[in-house]
XYZ file of C-alpha atoms in Angstrom:
734
model
C 25.286 -24.090 -13.866
C 27.439 -21.218 -15.139
C 26.492 -17.588 -13.976
C 29.575 -15.655 -15.115
C 28.015 -14.508 -18.604
C 24.593 -13.584 -17.014
C 25.766 -11.441 -14.086
C 28.127 -8.526 -13.307
C 30.799 -8.890 -10.691
C 28.818 -7.469 -7.767
C 25.733 -9.522 -8.866
C 28.056 -12.689 -9.024
C 29.633 -11.920 -5.714
C 26.052 -11.663 -4.059
C 24.944 -14.915 -5.832
C 27.828 -16.690 -4.476
C 27.768 -15.534 -0.894
C 25.370 -18.030 0.430
C 26.390 -18.598 3.997
C 25.986 -15.986 6.855
C 24.259 -12.740 6.752
C 24.302 -10.680 3.701
C 23.179 -7.290 3.004
C 22.543 -6.099 -0.765
C 22.233 -2.458 -1.353
C 20.380 -2.863 -4.739
C 20.198 0.549 -6.579
C 16.882 1.123 -8.792
C 17.300 -0.874 -12.075
C 20.314 -2.713 -10.682
C 18.917 -6.208 -11.373
C 18.042 -7.187 -7.931
C 15.383 -9.697 -8.913
C 18.001 -11.337 -11.037
C 20.206 -11.613 -8.107
C 17.593 -13.209 -6.006
C 16.719 -15.676 -8.690
C 20.105 -16.876 -9.201
C 20.897 -16.894 -5.679
C 18.243 -19.232 -5.006
C 19.232 -21.540 -7.897
C 22.812 -21.373 -6.544
C 21.425 -22.626 -3.126
C 19.691 -25.524 -4.885
C 22.780 -26.231 -6.804
C 24.771 -26.381 -3.677
C 22.460 -29.196 -2.334
C 20.150 -27.080 -0.073
C 16.635 -28.611 -0.152
C 14.055 -26.367 -1.755
C 11.851 -26.919 1.440
C 14.765 -25.065 3.520
C 14.309 -21.956 1.527
C 12.314 -18.959 2.283
C 12.123 -16.172 -0.098
C 9.883 -13.195 0.859
C 8.755 -10.432 -1.288
C 6.261 -7.515 -0.777
C 3.776 -8.137 -3.621
C 2.199 -11.132 -5.290
C 3.454 -9.824 -8.671
C 6.999 -9.849 -7.443
C 6.625 -13.447 -5.944
C 5.144 -14.704 -9.015
C 7.932 -13.103 -11.135
C 10.535 -14.601 -8.890
C 8.919 -18.140 -8.933
C 8.542 -18.109 -12.664
C 12.426 -17.292 -13.132
C 13.552 -19.804 -10.499
C 11.432 -22.583 -12.348
C 12.892 -21.616 -15.784
C 16.579 -21.825 -14.343
C 15.955 -25.051 -12.237
C 13.488 -26.883 -14.145
C 10.978 -26.848 -11.583
C 13.328 -28.069 -8.727
C 12.263 -25.172 -6.419
C 8.528 -26.065 -6.186
C 8.705 -26.701 -2.729
C 10.554 -23.501 -1.619
C 8.321 -20.793 -0.107
C 8.528 -17.866 -2.632
C 5.787 -15.383 -1.251
C 4.669 -12.263 0.396
C 5.168 -11.477 4.162
C 1.368 -11.924 4.667
C 0.956 -15.004 2.734
C 3.828 -16.653 4.484
C 2.111 -15.702 7.903
C -1.189 -17.011 6.691
C 0.300 -20.191 5.829
C 1.769 -20.497 9.205
C -1.292 -19.520 10.945
C -3.459 -22.121 8.983
C -1.320 -24.756 10.548
C -1.228 -23.708 13.994
C -3.447 -20.751 14.968
C -5.651 -23.175 17.113
C -2.853 -22.594 19.727
C -4.093 -18.986 19.957
C -7.757 -20.031 20.393
C -8.736 -19.407 16.742
C -10.111 -22.011 14.277
C -8.303 -22.728 11.099
C -10.889 -21.513 8.953
C -10.595 -17.835 9.899
C -11.591 -15.083 7.975
C -9.209 -12.297 6.708
C -10.837 -8.907 6.959
C -9.916 -6.255 4.484
C -10.167 -2.429 5.014
C -13.847 -2.255 4.318
C -14.493 -5.012 6.726
C -12.533 -3.286 9.393
C -14.764 -0.066 8.881
C -17.947 -1.997 9.214
C -16.796 -3.229 12.571
C -15.386 0.138 13.868
C -18.576 1.937 12.810
C -20.777 -0.704 14.649
C -18.615 -0.331 17.819
C -18.625 3.574 17.762
C -22.243 3.436 17.835
C -22.632 0.524 20.378
C -20.157 2.720 22.691
C -22.092 5.843 22.172
C -18.888 7.624 20.975
C -19.116 10.677 19.026
C -18.113 9.891 15.467
C -17.373 13.531 14.716
C -14.537 13.754 17.348
C -13.517 10.105 16.730
C -13.947 9.432 12.733
C -13.909 5.869 11.922
C -11.117 6.364 9.480
C -8.968 7.936 12.251
C -9.994 4.943 14.642
C -8.860 2.445 11.864
C -5.559 4.445 11.565
C -4.820 4.367 15.240
C -5.463 0.736 15.554
C -3.358 -0.065 12.480
C -0.497 2.033 13.726
C -0.508 0.380 17.188
C -0.476 -3.168 15.656
C 2.273 -2.085 13.298
C 4.246 -1.148 16.456
C 3.372 -4.414 18.108
C 1.478 -2.598 20.925
C -1.711 -4.274 22.644
C -4.530 -1.933 23.666
C -3.014 -1.779 27.044
C 0.465 -1.063 25.938
C -0.969 1.604 23.399
C -3.016 3.195 26.207
C 0.116 3.211 28.549
C 1.817 5.443 25.979
C -1.268 7.658 25.556
C -2.875 7.738 28.830
C -5.193 10.783 28.565
C -8.840 11.670 28.402
C -8.643 12.206 24.599
C -7.187 8.568 24.188
C -9.637 6.654 26.371
C -12.212 6.263 23.671
C -9.636 4.773 21.194
C -8.461 2.542 23.968
C -12.066 1.190 24.492
C -12.600 0.901 20.586
C -9.225 -1.005 20.171
C -10.000 -3.223 23.019
C -13.562 -4.148 21.803
C -12.331 -4.231 18.136
C -10.024 -7.042 19.170
C -12.645 -8.880 21.302
C -15.067 -8.462 17.982
C -12.508 -10.026 15.524
C -11.742 -12.851 17.772
C -15.572 -13.647 18.388
C -15.914 -13.556 14.610
C -12.926 -15.937 14.256
C -11.457 -13.103 12.020
C -7.988 -11.377 11.489
C -7.251 -8.216 9.771
C -4.276 -7.755 7.553
C -2.099 -6.189 10.554
C -2.957 -9.403 12.409
C -1.391 -11.759 10.034
C 2.094 -10.496 11.276
C 1.066 -9.849 14.831
C -0.511 -13.133 15.346
C 2.194 -15.110 13.777
C 4.910 -13.331 16.121
C 2.539 -14.312 18.922
C 2.606 -17.702 17.965
C 6.207 -18.106 17.388
C 7.115 -16.312 20.650
C 4.797 -18.050 23.004
C 5.102 -21.500 21.527
C 8.711 -22.429 21.284
C 8.147 -25.821 19.525
C 6.293 -23.934 16.584
C 9.446 -21.477 16.330
C 11.758 -24.431 16.436
C 10.029 -26.131 13.751
C 9.939 -23.098 11.253
C 13.731 -22.014 12.441
C 14.794 -25.863 11.442
C 12.809 -25.746 8.273
C 14.111 -22.413 7.041
C 17.777 -22.617 6.877
C 18.239 -19.848 4.234
C 16.194 -16.701 4.275
C 15.944 -14.077 1.571
C 14.012 -10.823 1.810
C 13.340 -8.436 -0.896
C 12.501 -4.566 -0.354
C 13.982 -4.876 2.975
C 13.773 -1.082 3.216
C 9.931 -1.182 3.427
C 9.805 -3.655 6.456
C 8.020 -2.445 9.650
C 8.587 -3.185 13.316
C 6.507 -6.558 13.008
C 8.184 -7.641 9.756
C 11.726 -6.867 11.222
C 10.944 -9.059 14.284
C 9.688 -11.685 12.166
C 12.929 -11.935 10.045
C 14.932 -11.825 13.236
C 12.988 -14.813 14.762
C 13.240 -17.076 12.001
C 16.850 -16.387 11.300
C 17.855 -16.712 14.863
C 19.677 -20.145 14.472
C 21.200 -20.413 11.002
C 21.838 -16.604 10.618
C 21.736 -17.302 6.990
C 19.729 -14.442 5.991
C 20.110 -12.170 2.834
C 18.255 -8.950 2.752
C 17.939 -6.925 -0.342
C 16.816 -3.413 -0.545
C 17.572 0.246 -1.364
C 17.355 2.774 1.461
C 17.007 5.559 -1.284
C 13.620 4.116 -2.277
C 12.195 3.780 1.215
C 8.945 5.727 0.895
C 6.319 4.059 2.902
C 7.227 5.837 6.463
C 3.524 6.800 6.491
C 2.370 3.257 6.855
C 5.047 1.929 9.243
C 8.140 1.215 7.173
C 11.229 2.057 9.050
C 14.444 2.946 7.146
C 16.445 1.932 10.354
C 15.790 -1.599 9.580
C 18.180 -1.559 6.529
C 20.692 0.942 7.701
C 21.196 -0.922 11.028
C 21.180 -4.481 9.477
C 25.046 -4.568 9.816
C 24.576 -3.971 13.531
C 22.013 -6.506 13.927
C 23.769 -9.340 12.372
C 27.289 -9.586 13.358
C 29.737 -10.567 10.655
C 27.368 -9.392 7.991
C 28.901 -8.765 4.411
C 27.716 -5.752 2.543
C 27.492 -5.607 -1.389
C 26.359 -2.586 -3.400
C 24.678 -3.082 -6.732
C 25.178 0.189 -8.519
C 25.137 -0.483 -12.245
C 21.915 0.445 -13.698
C 20.347 -1.417 -16.614
C 17.317 0.852 -17.036
C 18.183 4.343 -17.430
C 20.326 6.668 -19.384
C 23.253 8.563 -17.735
C 21.443 12.034 -17.817
C 18.463 10.481 -15.883
C 20.788 8.652 -13.250
C 22.854 11.651 -12.764
C 19.805 13.870 -11.919
C 18.603 10.990 -9.536
C 22.052 10.827 -7.916
C 22.178 14.587 -7.383
C 18.708 14.829 -5.734
C 19.230 11.923 -3.514
C 22.812 13.043 -2.268
C 21.044 15.872 -0.418
C 19.559 13.209 2.123
C 21.575 12.599 5.100
C 19.969 9.223 6.275
C 21.339 7.000 3.673
C 24.236 4.575 2.533
C 26.592 6.281 0.224
C 26.020 4.920 -3.333
C 26.183 6.283 -7.038
C 24.300 4.727 -9.781
C 25.939 4.446 -13.093
C 25.110 2.903 -16.583
C 26.869 2.112 -19.883
C 23.629 3.085 -21.990
C 25.195 6.590 -22.876
C 23.985 10.004 -21.915
C 20.588 10.019 -23.730
C 18.283 12.834 -24.091
C 18.350 16.075 -21.704
C 15.589 15.972 -19.147
C 12.933 18.301 -20.383
C 11.558 20.961 -17.774
C 8.543 23.125 -18.530
C 7.444 26.062 -16.819
C 3.554 26.290 -17.124
C 1.333 29.269 -16.591
C -1.271 27.154 -14.689
C -2.379 23.355 -14.442
C -4.318 23.442 -17.680
C -1.397 24.672 -19.667
C 0.964 22.083 -18.089
C -1.593 19.434 -19.024
C -1.685 20.757 -22.710
C 2.278 20.454 -22.519
C 1.889 16.900 -21.273
C -0.396 16.004 -24.111
C 1.783 17.854 -26.933
C 4.890 15.911 -25.505
C 2.977 12.754 -25.432
C 1.804 13.086 -29.160
C 5.388 13.893 -30.177
C 6.599 10.731 -28.675
C 3.963 8.631 -30.147
C 4.848 10.256 -33.596
C 8.434 9.383 -32.971
C 7.816 5.552 -32.304
C 6.961 5.252 -28.519
C 3.940 3.193 -27.674
C 1.150 4.584 -25.186
C 1.906 1.677 -22.742
C 5.537 2.869 -22.344
C 4.491 6.288 -21.100
C 3.450 7.167 -17.806
C 2.342 10.617 -16.027
C 3.223 10.661 -12.377
C 1.613 13.136 -9.731
C 2.091 13.135 -6.100
C -1.641 13.003 -5.114
C -4.617 11.474 -7.050
C -6.417 14.744 -6.990
C -4.099 16.164 -9.752
C -5.248 13.693 -12.346
C -8.473 15.366 -13.215
C -7.207 18.108 -15.375
C -4.641 15.798 -17.048
C -7.557 13.327 -17.657
C -9.701 16.101 -19.176
C -6.754 17.143 -21.518
C -6.103 13.573 -22.671
C -9.728 13.023 -23.417
C -9.778 16.204 -25.642
C -6.767 15.188 -27.531
C -7.913 11.690 -28.018
C -5.065 10.000 -26.205
C -5.880 6.584 -24.810
C -5.070 6.480 -20.938
C -5.724 4.439 -17.947
C -5.708 5.738 -14.374
C -3.882 3.187 -12.044
C -5.116 2.888 -8.611
C -9.063 3.039 -9.158
C -11.515 0.490 -7.662
C -9.902 -2.933 -7.482
C -11.776 -5.882 -8.918
C -12.257 -7.671 -5.706
C -13.508 -4.270 -4.027
C -16.557 -4.103 -6.531
C -20.092 -4.592 -4.702
C -20.965 -7.653 -6.718
C -17.712 -9.339 -6.095
C -17.675 -8.523 -2.368
C -21.116 -9.871 -2.010
C -20.302 -13.321 -3.647
C -17.123 -13.419 -1.634
C -19.174 -12.888 1.685
C -21.346 -15.848 0.851
C -18.223 -17.960 0.499
C -16.582 -16.578 3.563
C -19.639 -17.226 5.781
C -20.056 -20.708 4.463
C -16.471 -21.496 5.525
C -16.548 -19.457 8.628
C -20.027 -19.366 10.260
C -18.887 -17.166 13.093
C -18.147 -14.205 10.604
C -20.946 -11.731 11.503
C -19.591 -8.977 9.069
C -20.046 -11.249 6.317
C -23.464 -12.294 7.215
C -24.673 -8.730 7.902
C -23.483 -7.989 4.145
C -25.582 -10.693 2.466
C -28.364 -11.635 4.530
C -30.472 -9.231 2.563
C -28.427 -9.402 -0.665
C -30.624 -9.664 -2.778
C -33.337 -8.268 -0.895
C -35.374 -10.852 1.196
C -37.281 -8.627 3.575
C -34.906 -8.755 6.563
C -34.922 -5.177 7.872
C -32.309 -3.295 10.160
C -34.545 -3.675 13.200
C -34.360 -7.399 12.860
C -30.669 -7.632 12.591
C -30.274 -5.126 15.531
C -32.348 -7.557 17.435
C -30.520 -10.675 16.600
C -27.072 -8.828 17.024
C -27.953 -7.818 20.541
C -29.307 -11.224 21.499
C -26.123 -13.056 19.993
C -23.882 -10.541 21.997
C -26.038 -11.407 25.077
C -25.611 -15.149 24.586
C -21.877 -14.873 23.375
C -22.881 -16.558 20.186
C -22.618 -15.756 16.574
C -25.488 -14.221 14.867
C -25.810 -17.146 12.354
C -26.128 -19.699 15.208
C -28.910 -17.426 16.568
C -30.761 -17.243 13.225
C -30.442 -20.969 12.691
C -31.715 -21.971 16.226
C -34.610 -19.535 15.714
C -34.279 -18.431 19.251
C -34.306 -14.626 19.047
C -37.511 -13.298 20.825
C -39.483 -10.614 19.733
C -39.219 -10.992 15.753
C -42.321 -10.614 13.700
C -43.815 -13.640 11.804
C -42.578 -12.029 8.368
C -39.138 -11.623 9.782
C -39.033 -15.266 11.016
C -40.332 -16.447 7.607
C -37.525 -14.503 5.929
C -35.011 -15.836 8.244
C -36.188 -19.356 7.638
C -35.841 -18.778 3.970
C -32.154 -17.757 4.359
C -31.251 -20.554 6.614
C -32.486 -23.048 3.952
C -30.543 -21.233 1.364
C -27.391 -21.463 3.482
C -28.135 -25.187 4.302
C -28.541 -26.164 0.522
C -25.277 -24.247 -0.365
C -23.424 -25.966 2.487
C -24.446 -29.443 1.117
C -23.600 -28.535 -2.324
C -20.096 -27.221 -1.092
C -19.350 -30.587 0.456
C -20.424 -32.552 -2.859
C -19.295 -30.268 -5.777
C -15.876 -29.303 -7.305
C -14.946 -25.892 -6.484
C -15.856 -24.289 -9.973
C -19.245 -26.002 -10.151
C -20.143 -25.041 -6.610
C -19.191 -21.481 -7.335
C -21.514 -21.308 -10.370
C -24.498 -22.912 -8.356
C -24.115 -20.333 -5.408
C -24.115 -17.277 -8.001
C -27.398 -18.728 -9.428
C -29.083 -19.907 -6.176
C -28.316 -16.983 -4.159
C -29.902 -14.632 -6.959
C -26.787 -12.507 -7.033
C -26.426 -13.034 -10.816
C -30.112 -13.210 -11.690
C -30.740 -9.778 -10.254
C -28.778 -8.254 -12.839
C -29.109 -10.466 -16.002
C -32.196 -9.233 -17.284
C -31.206 -5.546 -16.873
C -30.276 -3.247 -19.709
C -28.316 -0.805 -17.502
C -24.854 -0.625 -18.562
C -23.635 -0.896 -14.977
C -25.831 -4.084 -14.449
C -24.385 -5.619 -17.560
C -20.826 -4.897 -16.149
C -21.723 -6.519 -12.877
C -22.820 -9.759 -14.650
C -19.436 -9.628 -16.756
C -17.554 -8.968 -13.352
C -19.288 -12.094 -11.568
C -18.356 -14.312 -14.554
C -14.895 -13.046 -14.538
C -14.864 -13.981 -10.852
C -16.090 -17.551 -11.772
C -13.250 -17.821 -14.127
C -10.699 -16.688 -11.590
C -12.084 -19.496 -9.048
C -11.916 -22.055 -11.814
C -8.268 -21.155 -12.725
C -7.235 -20.895 -9.047
C -8.812 -24.569 -8.417
C -6.889 -25.822 -11.581
C -3.684 -24.485 -10.479
C -4.121 -25.313 -6.756
C -6.204 -28.318 -6.580
C -5.296 -29.259 -3.008
C -5.982 -25.759 -1.743
C -9.790 -25.818 -1.882
C -11.976 -22.712 -1.138
C -10.282 -21.661 2.038
C -7.040 -21.220 -0.061
C -8.873 -19.405 -2.711
C -10.546 -16.997 0.038
C -7.055 -16.443 1.325
C -5.602 -15.635 -1.996
C -8.260 -13.127 -2.665
C -7.629 -11.341 0.679
C -4.003 -11.082 -0.030
C -4.412 -9.610 -3.616
C -3.243 -5.994 -3.550
C -3.860 -3.037 -6.064
C 0.014 -3.196 -6.918
C -0.354 -6.723 -8.274
C -3.116 -5.628 -10.811
C -1.429 -3.177 -13.196
C -2.349 -4.541 -16.674
C 0.989 -4.376 -18.396
C -0.367 -5.441 -21.700
C -2.870 -2.339 -21.777
C -2.270 -0.097 -24.980
C -2.627 3.204 -23.101
C -0.705 5.937 -21.323
C -0.786 5.233 -17.477
C -1.668 7.848 -15.141
C -0.603 7.056 -11.276
C 0.790 8.517 -8.119
C 4.437 8.332 -7.643
C 4.082 6.007 -4.801
C 1.935 3.527 -7.208
C 5.109 3.724 -9.408
C 7.510 2.150 -7.184
C 8.840 -1.091 -8.862
C 7.738 -0.255 -12.441
C 9.535 1.228 -15.422
C 8.507 3.143 -18.525
C 10.229 4.380 -21.529
C 9.128 7.872 -20.924
C 7.996 9.298 -17.476
C 6.521 12.699 -16.882
C 6.544 14.015 -13.184
C 3.992 17.060 -12.711
C 3.079 19.451 -10.286
C 6.678 19.912 -8.934
C 5.848 22.971 -6.706
C 6.646 23.436 -2.910
C 3.634 22.211 -0.587
C 2.773 19.882 -3.531
C 6.024 17.831 -4.165
C 7.470 18.179 -1.438
C 4.080 18.171 0.474
C 3.166 20.668 3.083
C 4.114 18.632 6.079
C 7.723 18.289 4.650
C 8.287 21.903 5.011
C 8.983 21.559 8.856
C 9.827 17.855 9.408
C 13.344 16.940 8.102
C 12.173 12.921 8.135
C 9.279 14.021 6.044
C 11.451 16.041 3.725
C 13.871 13.293 3.260
C 11.130 10.801 2.483
C 9.661 13.147 -0.126
C 13.144 13.367 -1.698
C 13.349 9.544 -1.850
C 10.000 9.700 -3.532
C 11.182 12.115 -6.046
C 14.345 9.779 -6.784
C 11.813 6.919 -7.033
C 9.960 9.055 -9.801
C 12.968 9.861 -11.666
C 14.313 6.308 -11.763
C 11.080 4.818 -13.374
C 12.184 6.420 -16.686
C 14.220 4.333 -18.981
C 14.820 6.791 -22.022
C 13.058 10.083 -21.597
C 12.215 12.275 -18.538
C 9.878 15.286 -18.505
C 9.413 17.588 -15.427
C 6.903 20.306 -14.921
C 5.628 22.962 -12.462
C 2.958 25.666 -12.663
C 3.218 29.280 -11.576
C -0.228 29.002 -10.284
C -2.588 26.152 -9.851
C -6.226 25.372 -9.032
C -6.132 22.397 -6.390
C -8.343 21.407 -3.725
C -10.801 24.128 -4.673
C -8.321 26.943 -4.203
C -5.896 28.765 -6.546
C -2.429 28.486 -5.355
C 1.005 30.228 -6.407
C 4.053 28.331 -5.037
C 7.504 28.253 -5.949
C 9.299 25.623 -7.962
C 10.222 22.471 -6.165
C 13.550 22.376 -4.403
C 13.989 18.993 -5.998
C 14.071 20.560 -9.520
C 16.750 22.982 -7.921
C 18.812 19.943 -7.027
C 19.176 18.865 -10.514
C 22.417 20.136 -12.114
C 21.225 22.502 -14.910
C 23.462 20.969 -17.427
C 21.003 17.974 -17.473
C 18.138 20.111 -18.094
C 16.512 21.723 -21.177
C 13.933 24.021 -20.571
C 14.066 26.667 -23.249
C 15.036 29.569 -20.912
C 17.200 30.109 -18.020
C 16.329 29.493 -14.296
C 17.854 32.871 -13.390
C 14.676 34.741 -13.560
C 13.324 35.278 -9.931
C 10.379 32.861 -8.855
C 7.414 34.302 -7.121
C 7.300 33.390 -3.333
C 4.426 33.082 -1.118
C 4.183 32.895 2.688
C 5.134 29.504 4.269
C 7.295 28.617 1.160
C 10.853 28.041 1.218
C 13.191 31.088 0.080
C 14.718 30.333 -3.378
C 17.349 31.988 -5.489
C 19.724 31.397 -8.245
C 23.062 30.521 -6.766
C 25.876 31.759 -9.220
C 28.431 29.731 -7.246
C 26.789 26.498 -8.485
C 25.674 27.321 -11.952
C 22.328 25.623 -12.833
C 21.291 25.092 -9.224
C 18.512 26.822 -7.263
C 19.808 27.114 -3.752
C 17.191 26.545 -1.052
C 18.872 27.445 2.189
C 16.128 27.636 4.639
C 12.257 28.488 5.317
C 11.091 32.003 5.351
C 7.458 31.997 6.311
C 6.511 35.515 5.670
C 5.527 36.006 9.257
C 6.755 35.889 12.768
C 5.759 32.376 14.583
C 5.957 33.848 17.835
C 3.163 36.417 17.106
C 0.765 33.533 16.311
C -1.750 32.790 19.121
C -1.243 29.465 20.936
C -2.978 26.548 18.956
C -5.543 25.761 21.662
C -6.763 29.557 21.311
C -7.335 29.094 17.523
C -8.917 25.614 17.126
C -10.667 22.908 19.211
C -11.846 19.302 18.517
C -14.749 19.470 16.039
C -14.010 22.709 14.455
C -14.408 22.734 10.648
C -11.429 24.457 9.128
C -10.209 25.362 5.646
C -6.531 24.747 4.622
C -5.014 26.445 1.522
C -3.740 23.003 0.126
C -6.043 20.416 1.491
C -9.350 22.117 1.572
C -11.977 21.572 4.251
C -11.464 19.426 7.120
C -12.355 18.666 10.806
C -10.129 19.019 13.699
C -9.765 15.844 15.588
C -7.224 16.862 18.234
C -5.193 19.660 19.490
C -1.810 19.086 21.000
C -1.227 22.469 22.951
C 2.152 21.685 23.934
C 3.524 21.887 20.362
C 0.852 23.677 18.702
C -0.082 20.864 16.584
C -3.590 20.311 15.348
C -4.790 17.016 13.963
C -7.204 17.475 10.861
C -9.203 15.086 9.013
C -9.496 16.307 5.573
C -11.506 13.431 4.218
C -11.097 10.790 1.532
C -8.809 12.737 -0.700
C -6.263 13.682 1.989
C -6.804 11.845 5.071
C -5.399 12.622 8.454
C -3.008 15.465 8.420
C -0.758 16.854 11.324
C -0.193 20.625 11.015
C 1.406 23.404 13.045
C -1.107 26.043 13.755
C 1.680 28.508 14.098
C 2.540 27.876 10.343
C -0.242 26.280 8.510
C -2.205 28.242 5.933
C -5.404 27.267 7.763
C -8.256 29.193 9.108
C -11.736 28.276 10.784
C -14.406 27.668 8.271
C -16.997 30.326 7.640
């Protein structure tokens, strides 16, 4: 097979480098998927058996795309290669050998909602104040500990103070609870796989012998556990190729460690490094803007994107009076694009936080522009779908108390909370699952009515279990939807929401039928695993004829003909905490780089002199990231020399005549003296309600008096924030 005509010189070099460690720095739009695909094909051409190849991606969508491309190149010869996500790979390894860790092979994978159910129940059982220890904070603490490979004891050794003890208790009981339920959470898929490989050398030997060639996509996004997983599997052959772009490392908040890619050469001696810098997506003006912005970061490998597409249009910069005028400008610009031949699906409007979409949506509705908000409720997160999945999970894994509690009274069958509390307490006393207690009928003190309802539930499950053994998966799923009443309770309703629920259940039945046709040997266990591993990133409808609204984070990996980046103001983009944390600021700059490089032909930037956001009126300076773009690349209808309004806690900005077209931002001028601020512990205490200028109302969960740091839970919109009490625009709520 000849690759010379399909690849540029650097891509071809990467494809032909098949032995030993290889680091590929792949800039945005530089064709990394093509390189990975052709490299896999090259391995097969060189005589490597497909079952000796492991190609790891971060999303199911990327895995599918790579699989489809390889199949076209190799006429299906790569069928036995593992091309999948980290979590799917770990789940497959665990299905084979998890019994060595004391679990059954039919384990359940808990999603974020399932984890919250367990945590809330444990907070109640342990009599812990959920105001001081909100469930969402507990979930984040546990997840962070697992991502750093820390057991409850190891975590507590790092945080051994009175404030941390309830977290330690909850983490410990959470682990016991999952084990009793024969369940793993998403983090466990990696943690338990590493435990299996580390503690059982024959298992590790099997997989290091099997995977002689390993490729990892998006390596800049790997966390500690994923890094160790790659190191373990590649330990013998050292034939590991990682592809990534340190300039697009934007997930530090969920454990990604940029040092993994920047230190790869040190970790793998004799590593070869290849840089892919030719961009096939964007025009020169867009790439030059991206290069100028990212060059201000210090923690990066030096590289410069270039293209042969030509200069293209200048970047449009709009200075809006407020958020509504900004939204009107966005609509006007989109209308002009549509009139000039652009399609709705080729246009994206990006923002830093989801809260910014409301005004944009209202403006688009008024103008009659079709749009879709990416990142809404996922299909498998809908109530009716989670209900039917819970029935299936319980039939596969009878130890799964979380699934049982979800569906034992769905649809209503007269089993109340007091009955369930009694069964749960008795099951814990007996060291057994709730379903076993129910099926035995051994729980004392239940009313005759409750016992009758429970017998009906047991009869239903028994009948379903028999059908599960006898019927094909598609037929069984249809029978379950009917027999349980899940479908019937919505069918006769004229409520539009109920009509939609019926349609969703029918779509689910179609999904299970399609999966069974494509994976006839996987069965129900395989389908449930597939459902658990689906992520929101995999669900963007690329065929939808509408403008896409999304956060910049969600846009990673995508591309559009025209892109708008809105809300480019200090404390919004970059966000507030980046004002004082250099690492945070560099990640925000990488996020801006990602946003810019989503655009193929047209890029639009906007800021507002004042903005209503989080229920408060703000007036923030233009983002420093705009100031880092050379003026020659911008078209804004006026100069940037007019002084921009400053506010306390905002970086000082001024026009720099030595660098025409650049806004220089030399440092932070807070508008008040930090040493005159009272110490944090005299201002706030755990449990206080506070009001923040940017994030609105929240609850203090912790005060760190040594550094004047206050940890605040700002609810669903903004989550947990770490703020400096000496600088943050935050006061006690009245």
